CSV table of C-alpha atoms (C1' of nucleotides) in Angstrom, one decimal:
chain,number,residue,atom,x,y,z
A,25,UNK,CA,-12.8,-71.4,201.2
A,26,UNK,CA,-16.2,-71.4,204.2
A,27,UNK,CA,-18.8,-72.6,202.1
A,28,UNK,CA,-23.1,-71.8,202.3
A,29,UNK,CA,-22.7,-72.8,206.2
A,30,UNK,CA,-20.6,-70.5,207.0
A,31,UNK,CA,-20.8,-67.8,205.1
A,32,UNK,CA,-25.0,-68.6,206.9
A,33,UNK,CA,-23.0,-67.9,210.3
A,34,UNK,CA,-21.5,-64.5,209.3
A,35,UNK,CA,-24.4,-63.0,207.3
A,36,UNK,CA,-26.1,-64.0,211.1
A,37,UNK,CA,-22.9,-62.0,213.0
A,38,UNK,CA,-23.3,-58.8,211.0
A,39,UNK,CA,-26.8,-58.8,211.4
A,40,UNK,CA,-26.7,-58.6,214.4
A,41,UNK,CA,-23.8,-56.8,215.1
A,42,UNK,CA,-24.2,-53.9,211.9
A,43,UNK,CA,-27.5,-53.5,210.4
A,44,UNK,CA,-28.6,-50.4,210.8
A,45,UNK,CA,-25.2,-48.5,211.1
A,46,UNK,CA,-23.9,-46.3,209.1
A,47,UNK,CA,-20.3,-45.4,207.7
A,48,UNK,CA,-18.1,-43.6,209.3
A,49,UNK,CA,-14.7,-44.4,208.2
A,50,UNK,CA,-12.3,-47.0,205.4
A,51,UNK,CA,-9.4,-48.4,206.1
A,52,UNK,CA,-7.8,-50.4,202.8
A,53,UNK,CA,-4.8,-51.8,203.9
A,54,UNK,CA,-4.2,-54.0,201.5
A,55,UNK,CA,-5.8,-53.3,197.1
A,56,UNK,CA,-6.0,-56.7,196.7
A,57,UNK,CA,-8.9,-57.1,198.4
A,58,UNK,CA,-9.9,-55.1,195.6
A,59,UNK,CA,-9.7,-57.1,192.5
A,60,UNK,CA,-13.0,-57.3,192.3
A,61,UNK,CA,-14.6,-53.3,193.1
A,62,UNK,CA,-14.7,-52.2,189.2
A,63,UNK,CA,-13.4,-48.5,191.0
A,64,UNK,CA,-10.1,-47.5,192.8
A,65,UNK,CA,-9.4,-47.9,196.4
A,66,UNK,CA,-10.6,-43.9,196.7
A,67,UNK,CA,-14.6,-44.0,194.5
A,68,UNK,CA,-14.3,-47.2,197.3
A,69,UNK,CA,-14.5,-45.8,200.4
A,70,UNK,CA,-15.9,-42.2,198.9
A,71,UNK,CA,-18.9,-44.4,197.4
A,72,UNK,CA,-19.1,-46.0,201.6
A,73,UNK,CA,-18.6,-43.5,204.0
A,74,UNK,CA,-22.0,-41.3,204.9
A,75,UNK,CA,-24.1,-45.0,203.5
A,76,UNK,CA,-26.0,-47.1,206.5
A,77,UNK,CA,-25.5,-51.0,206.6
A,78,UNK,CA,-29.6,-52.7,205.7
A,79,UNK,CA,-29.8,-56.5,206.3
A,80,UNK,CA,-27.1,-58.9,205.3
A,81,UNK,CA,-28.7,-60.6,202.3
A,82,UNK,CA,-26.8,-64.3,200.5
A,83,UNK,CA,-26.7,-66.9,198.0
A,84,UNK,CA,-24.3,-69.9,197.7
A,85,UNK,CA,-21.9,-68.0,198.9
A,86,UNK,CA,-22.2,-64.4,198.1
A,87,UNK,CA,-22.8,-62.3,200.6
A,88,UNK,CA,-23.9,-59.3,200.5
A,89,UNK,CA,-25.0,-56.0,202.1
A,90,UNK,CA,-27.3,-53.6,200.6
A,91,UNK,CA,-26.9,-49.9,201.0
A,92,UNK,CA,-28.8,-46.6,200.7
A,93,UNK,CA,-26.2,-44.1,200.2
A,94,UNK,CA,-26.3,-41.2,202.1
A,95,UNK,CA,-28.2,-37.7,200.3
A,96,UNK,CA,-29.5,-40.9,197.6
A,97,UNK,CA,-33.0,-40.3,196.7
A,98,UNK,CA,-34.5,-43.7,197.4
A,99,UNK,CA,-37.1,-42.8,195.2
A,100,UNK,CA,-35.3,-42.6,192.2
A,101,UNK,CA,-32.4,-45.6,192.5
A,102,UNK,CA,-32.7,-47.3,190.1
A,103,UNK,CA,-29.1,-49.5,190.6
A,104,UNK,CA,-29.7,-49.6,194.1
A,105,UNK,CA,-25.7,-50.5,196.0
A,106,UNK,CA,-24.5,-53.0,198.2
A,107,UNK,CA,-21.0,-54.2,199.8
A,108,UNK,CA,-20.4,-58.0,198.8
A,109,UNK,CA,-18.2,-59.6,199.7
A,110,UNK,CA,-17.0,-63.2,199.1
A,111,UNK,CA,-14.1,-64.9,202.2
A,112,UNK,CA,-12.7,-66.7,198.7
A,113,UNK,CA,-10.0,-69.8,200.4
A,114,UNK,CA,-9.5,-67.9,203.2
A,115,UNK,CA,-11.8,-64.7,203.7
A,116,UNK,CA,-13.6,-63.7,207.3
A,117,UNK,CA,-15.9,-61.3,208.2
A,118,UNK,CA,-15.0,-59.6,212.0
A,119,UNK,CA,-16.6,-56.9,214.0
A,120,UNK,CA,-13.6,-55.0,216.6
A,121,UNK,CA,-14.0,-53.0,218.8
A,122,UNK,CA,-10.2,-50.9,218.4
A,123,UNK,CA,-10.1,-47.2,217.3
A,124,UNK,CA,-10.6,-47.2,213.6
A,125,UNK,CA,-6.7,-45.8,213.8
A,126,UNK,CA,-5.3,-48.5,215.6
A,127,UNK,CA,-2.7,-50.3,212.9
A,128,UNK,CA,-4.2,-53.5,210.5
A,129,UNK,CA,-4.2,-56.7,212.4
A,130,UNK,CA,-2.4,-60.0,210.6
A,131,UNK,CA,-4.2,-59.9,207.3
A,132,UNK,CA,-5.8,-57.1,208.4
A,133,UNK,CA,-7.3,-56.1,204.7
A,134,UNK,CA,-10.5,-53.8,204.3
A,135,UNK,CA,-11.4,-51.7,208.1
A,136,UNK,CA,-15.6,-50.6,208.2
A,137,UNK,CA,-15.4,-48.7,210.9
A,138,UNK,CA,-19.6,-47.8,211.8
A,139,UNK,CA,-21.2,-45.9,213.7
A,140,UNK,CA,-24.5,-46.3,215.5
A,141,UNK,CA,-27.3,-43.9,216.6
A,142,UNK,CA,-26.3,-43.5,220.6
A,143,UNK,CA,-23.4,-42.7,218.7
A,144,UNK,CA,-20.7,-46.4,219.2
A,145,UNK,CA,-18.5,-47.2,217.3
A,146,UNK,CA,-17.9,-50.4,215.9
A,147,UNK,CA,-15.6,-52.4,212.8
A,148,UNK,CA,-16.6,-54.4,210.1
A,149,UNK,CA,-13.5,-56.0,209.3
A,150,UNK,CA,-12.4,-58.3,206.5
A,151,UNK,CA,-9.2,-60.6,206.7
A,152,UNK,CA,-8.1,-61.9,203.9
A,153,UNK,CA,-5.1,-64.6,204.1
A,154,UNK,CA,-4.4,-66.3,200.6
A,155,UNK,CA,-7.0,-62.9,199.6
A,156,UNK,CA,-8.8,-65.3,196.8
A,157,UNK,CA,-11.7,-63.0,198.7
A,158,UNK,CA,-12.7,-59.8,198.1
A,159,UNK,CA,-14.9,-56.9,198.9
A,160,UNK,CA,-16.3,-54.7,196.4
A,161,UNK,CA,-19.1,-52.4,196.0
A,162,UNK,CA,-21.9,-53.4,193.5
A,163,UNK,CA,-25.2,-52.9,191.7
A,164,UNK,CA,-28.6,-54.9,192.4
A,165,UNK,CA,-30.0,-55.9,189.5
A,166,UNK,CA,-33.7,-58.7,189.4
A,167,UNK,CA,-33.4,-62.1,190.8
A,168,UNK,CA,-33.5,-64.0,187.1
A,169,UNK,CA,-34.7,-67.1,189.4
A,170,UNK,CA,-37.5,-64.8,191.1
A,171,UNK,CA,-36.5,-66.7,194.3
A,172,UNK,CA,-35.9,-62.6,195.5
A,173,UNK,CA,-36.4,-59.4,194.9
A,174,UNK,CA,-32.1,-58.4,194.1
A,175,UNK,CA,-28.9,-59.9,193.8
A,176,UNK,CA,-25.8,-58.3,193.1
A,177,UNK,CA,-24.9,-58.1,189.6
A,178,UNK,CA,-21.5,-60.2,190.4
A,179,UNK,CA,-23.3,-63.2,191.6
A,180,UNK,CA,-26.9,-62.9,189.0
A,181,UNK,CA,-25.4,-66.1,186.7
A,182,UNK,CA,-25.4,-68.2,190.4
A,183,UNK,CA,-27.3,-70.9,190.8
A,184,UNK,CA,-30.5,-70.7,193.9
A,185,UNK,CA,-29.4,-72.1,197.2
A,186,UNK,CA,-30.2,-75.2,198.5
A,187,UNK,CA,-31.4,-73.4,201.4
A,188,UNK,CA,-33.1,-70.4,200.4
A,189,UNK,CA,-37.3,-70.3,200.2
A,190,UNK,CA,-39.2,-70.5,197.0
A,191,UNK,CA,-36.1,-74.0,196.5
A,192,UNK,CA,-37.2,-76.8,194.1
A,193,UNK,CA,-35.1,-79.5,194.7
A,194,UNK,CA,-37.0,-82.5,191.4
A,195,UNK,CA,-35.9,-79.2,189.3
A,196,UNK,CA,-32.0,-79.5,190.5
A,197,UNK,CA,-32.4,-83.4,191.0
A,198,UNK,CA,-33.1,-83.3,187.0
A,199,UNK,CA,-31.1,-79.9,186.3
A,200,UNK,CA,-28.0,-82.8,188.1
A,201,UNK,CA,-28.8,-84.7,185.5
A,202,UNK,CA,-28.5,-83.2,183.0
A,203,UNK,CA,-24.7,-83.4,182.7
A,204,UNK,CA,-23.0,-85.4,181.5
A,205,UNK,CA,-19.5,-85.2,184.8
A,206,UNK,CA,-18.8,-86.4,187.6
A,207,UNK,CA,-21.7,-86.4,190.0
A,208,UNK,CA,-18.9,-84.3,192.7
A,209,UNK,CA,-18.1,-81.6,190.2
A,210,UNK,CA,-21.8,-81.3,189.3
A,211,UNK,CA,-22.3,-80.6,192.8
A,212,UNK,CA,-19.7,-78.0,193.3
A,213,UNK,CA,-20.3,-76.2,189.9
A,214,UNK,CA,-22.4,-73.3,191.1
A,215,UNK,CA,-24.2,-72.3,187.8
A,216,UNK,CA,-26.1,-75.2,189.2
A,217,UNK,CA,-26.1,-75.1,192.6
A,218,UNK,CA,-24.6,-72.6,194.5
A,219,UNK,CA,-22.8,-73.0,198.8
A,220,UNK,CA,-21.6,-76.2,198.0
A,221,UNK,CA,-17.2,-76.5,198.4
A,222,UNK,CA,-15.6,-79.8,198.4
A,223,UNK,CA,-16.3,-80.6,202.2
A,224,UNK,CA,-20.1,-80.0,202.2
A,225,UNK,CA,-19.8,-82.5,198.4
A,226,UNK,CA,-18.3,-84.7,200.1
A,227,UNK,CA,-20.1,-84.8,203.2
A,228,UNK,CA,-23.3,-85.2,201.5
A,229,UNK,CA,-22.4,-87.6,199.0
A,230,UNK,CA,-20.8,-90.2,201.6
A,231,UNK,CA,-25.1,-89.0,203.8
A,232,UNK,CA,-26.2,-90.8,200.3
A,233,UNK,CA,-24.2,-93.5,199.1
A,234,UNK,CA,-22.9,-91.9,195.7
A,235,UNK,CA,-19.9,-92.6,194.8
A,236,UNK,CA,-17.9,-89.3,194.2
A,237,UNK,CA,-16.6,-90.1,190.1
A,238,UNK,CA,-20.4,-91.3,189.0
A,239,UNK,CA,-21.5,-90.0,186.4
A,240,UNK,CA,-24.9,-87.3,187.1
A,241,UNK,CA,-26.7,-88.4,184.2
A,242,UNK,CA,-26.1,-91.8,185.4
A,243,UNK,CA,-28.1,-91.4,188.5
A,244,UNK,CA,-31.7,-92.3,188.3
A,245,UNK,CA,-34.3,-89.1,189.1
A,246,UNK,CA,-35.2,-90.5,192.5
A,247,UNK,CA,-31.0,-91.5,193.3
A,248,UNK,CA,-30.4,-87.6,192.2
A,249,UNK,CA,-33.2,-86.5,195.0
A,250,UNK,CA,-32.3,-88.4,198.1
A,251,UNK,CA,-29.0,-87.1,196.7
A,252,UNK,CA,-30.4,-83.0,197.1
A,253,UNK,CA,-32.1,-83.6,199.9
A,254,UNK,CA,-28.7,-85.6,201.4
A,255,UNK,CA,-27.0,-82.6,200.5
A,256,UNK,CA,-29.5,-79.7,202.5
A,257,UNK,CA,-29.8,-82.5,205.0
A,258,UNK,CA,-26.0,-81.8,206.4
A,259,UNK,CA,-25.8,-77.8,205.3
A,260,UNK,CA,-28.8,-77.2,207.4
A,261,UNK,CA,-27.0,-79.0,209.9
A,262,UNK,CA,-23.9,-77.3,209.8
A,263,UNK,CA,-25.7,-74.0,210.4
A,264,UNK,CA,-27.5,-74.7,213.1
A,265,UNK,CA,-23.5,-75.6,215.1
A,266,UNK,CA,-22.3,-72.9,212.9
A,267,UNK,CA,-20.3,-74.5,209.8
A,268,UNK,CA,-17.3,-76.3,210.4
A,269,UNK,CA,-14.0,-74.6,211.3
A,270,UNK,CA,-10.2,-76.9,211.5
A,271,UNK,CA,-8.0,-74.1,212.6
A,272,UNK,CA,-7.9,-70.1,213.2
A,273,UNK,CA,-8.8,-69.2,209.6
A,274,UNK,CA,-12.3,-69.6,209.8
A,275,UNK,CA,-14.2,-67.7,212.8
A,276,UNK,CA,-17.5,-65.7,213.1
A,277,UNK,CA,-18.0,-62.6,212.8
A,278,UNK,CA,-17.6,-62.8,216.9
A,279,UNK,CA,-14.2,-64.8,217.1
A,280,UNK,CA,-15.6,-67.6,217.8
A,281,UNK,CA,-14.8,-71.1,215.8
A,282,UNK,CA,-18.0,-73.3,214.3
A,283,UNK,CA,-18.6,-77.5,215.5
A,284,UNK,CA,-19.1,-79.1,213.0
A,285,UNK,CA,-16.6,-80.4,211.9
A,286,UNK,CA,-16.9,-82.6,215.5
A,287,UNK,CA,-19.0,-84.0,213.2
A,288,UNK,CA,-17.3,-85.1,209.5
A,289,UNK,CA,-18.5,-88.6,208.5
A,290,UNK,CA,-16.1,-88.6,205.4
A,291,UNK,CA,-14.5,-85.0,204.8
A,292,UNK,CA,-10.6,-85.3,207.1
A,293,UNK,CA,-11.4,-88.7,207.9
A,294,UNK,CA,-9.2,-90.2,205.9
A,295,UNK,CA,-8.2,-93.8,207.4
A,296,UNK,CA,-10.9,-93.2,210.2
A,297,UNK,CA,-13.3,-95.4,209.9
A,298,UNK,CA,-16.4,-94.7,207.8
A,299,UNK,CA,-19.3,-93.7,210.7
A,300,UNK,CA,-21.2,-97.0,208.9
A,301,UNK,CA,-19.6,-99.2,208.5
A,302,UNK,CA,-16.7,-99.1,209.8
A,303,UNK,CA,-14.7,-99.3,206.5
A,304,UNK,CA,-12.0,-96.7,207.1
A,305,UNK,CA,-12.1,-93.4,205.1
A,306,UNK,CA,-10.3,-93.2,201.9
A,307,UNK,CA,-9.1,-90.2,200.5
A,308,UNK,CA,-8.2,-89.8,196.7
A,309,UNK,CA,-7.6,-87.4,194.0
A,310,UNK,CA,-10.4,-85.6,192.2
A,311,UNK,CA,-10.2,-82.1,190.4
A,312,UNK,CA,-7.0,-80.6,192.0
A,313,UNK,CA,-8.6,-81.7,195.1
A,314,UNK,CA,-9.6,-84.7,197.1
A,315,UNK,CA,-11.7,-86.3,197.1
A,316,UNK,CA,-13.3,-88.5,200.5
A,317,UNK,CA,-15.1,-90.9,201.3
A,318,UNK,CA,-16.1,-95.0,201.8
A,319,UNK,CA,-15.8,-97.4,199.0
A,320,UNK,CA,-17.5,-100.6,200.3
A,321,UNK,CA,-20.8,-97.6,201.2
A,322,UNK,CA,-20.2,-95.7,198.1
A,323,UNK,CA,-19.8,-97.9,194.6
A,324,UNK,CA,-20.5,-97.3,191.6
A,325,UNK,CA,-22.8,-98.0,190.1
B,5,DA,C1',-22.1,-75.4,174.9
B,6,DA,C1',-20.5,-78.4,177.7
B,7,DC,C1',-16.3,-79.5,179.7
B,8,DC,C1',-11.7,-79.6,181.8
B,9,DT,C1',-7.3,-76.8,183.2
B,10,DA,C1',-4.4,-73.5,184.6
B,11,DT,C1',-4.4,-69.9,187.3
B,12,DC,C1',-4.9,-66.4,191.0
B,13,DC,C1',-2.2,-66.0,196.4
B,14,DT,C1',-0.2,-66.9,200.9
B,15,DG,C1',1.8,-69.6,205.0
B,16,DC,C1',1.8,-73.7,206.8
B,17,DC,C1',2.6,-78.3,207.2
B,18,DC,C1',6.0,-82.0,206.5
B,19,DG,C1',10.4,-83.9,205.6
B,20,DC,C1',14.9,-84.2,203.5
C,24,DT,C1',17.7,-74.5,212.2
C,25,DG,C1',16.7,-74.1,207.0
C,26,DC,C1',14.9,-74.9,202.8
C,27,DG,C1',11.9,-77.3,199.1
C,28,DG,C1',7.4,-78.8,197.5
C,29,DG,C1',3.3,-80.4,199.2
C,30,DC,C1',-1.4,-78.5,200.3
C,31,DA,C1',-5.3,-75.7,202.0
C,32,DG,C1',-12.9,-75.8,201.8
C,33,DG,C1',-12.8,-70.8,195.3
C,34,DA,C1',-13.9,-69.0,190.9
C,35,DT,C1',-12.8,-68.0,186.5
C,36,DA,C1',-10.8,-66.9,181.9
C,37,DG,C1',-9.6,-69.5,178.0
C,38,DG,C1',-9.0,-73.6,176.0
C,39,DT,C1',-10.5,-78.1,173.5
DNA sequence: AACCTATCCTGCCCGC
DNA sequence: TGCGGGCAGGATAGGT
């Protein structure tokens, strides 16, 4: 999927193009993209129409837009709603300037027609080839990590991400070391730290010179801290260049690609020289997918 | 409780 | 050209 940097890039785009807009119409082209919505597509559509979009938020790979519902009294909205998006492996949120009743594009699953104060229309559209992603209307609940006010119920179980205000690097280093399994598996576990997928796990492990199969509890606190700092640096750098994209599948809200692919050191670089030592990057099976690493720089210890 | 495996989907790319 | 297998950046239910 799009990982934290790609989702953050999408969030920034939505903030810029849709914050404050009112939803005028909703079309669900494929119900399977609503599999995490508690009601049916009718319910989804009815809830959204007339709602105003707030400032988009993100934790890890979850993205949500708080909703101010039509006719709801703000005073006693005990459980404020939000439009929740998870992009899965191939989801995209794109801004379109079509007419709302134009036929769906190739992998377009849901189209949300919005209008701003001056009456200008713009569509927020959910595209998803593989259907692992979804949109839903969800309820916002208190954040049990107390790093922010509210989080969607469906994202309440995941840990804070490394770029969140109040993120505690020492605490994450300790929590990584509480696990016995391979350190890469722990980095991918969204309930330990959120936002990291296969690409940024491999890049972070390469940067910190840690072997992906190293048991997490065998890392010293200093080494775990170095790994956490590598994660933060890699994610920050990727956000700064608009995320990674390899093909048409991973685009920004405005349809442009991210540039982090240019500076990948390990991920997808099998056979290429390690940028640090020049030896070839290896690609090895790991958890039904692959790890990319320099077996010289990243030793088991 | 912690850990791991299987599974949800589609389309593209490769080799035969 | 056609077909089948492998593969892709994720999350999670359910097993041990």
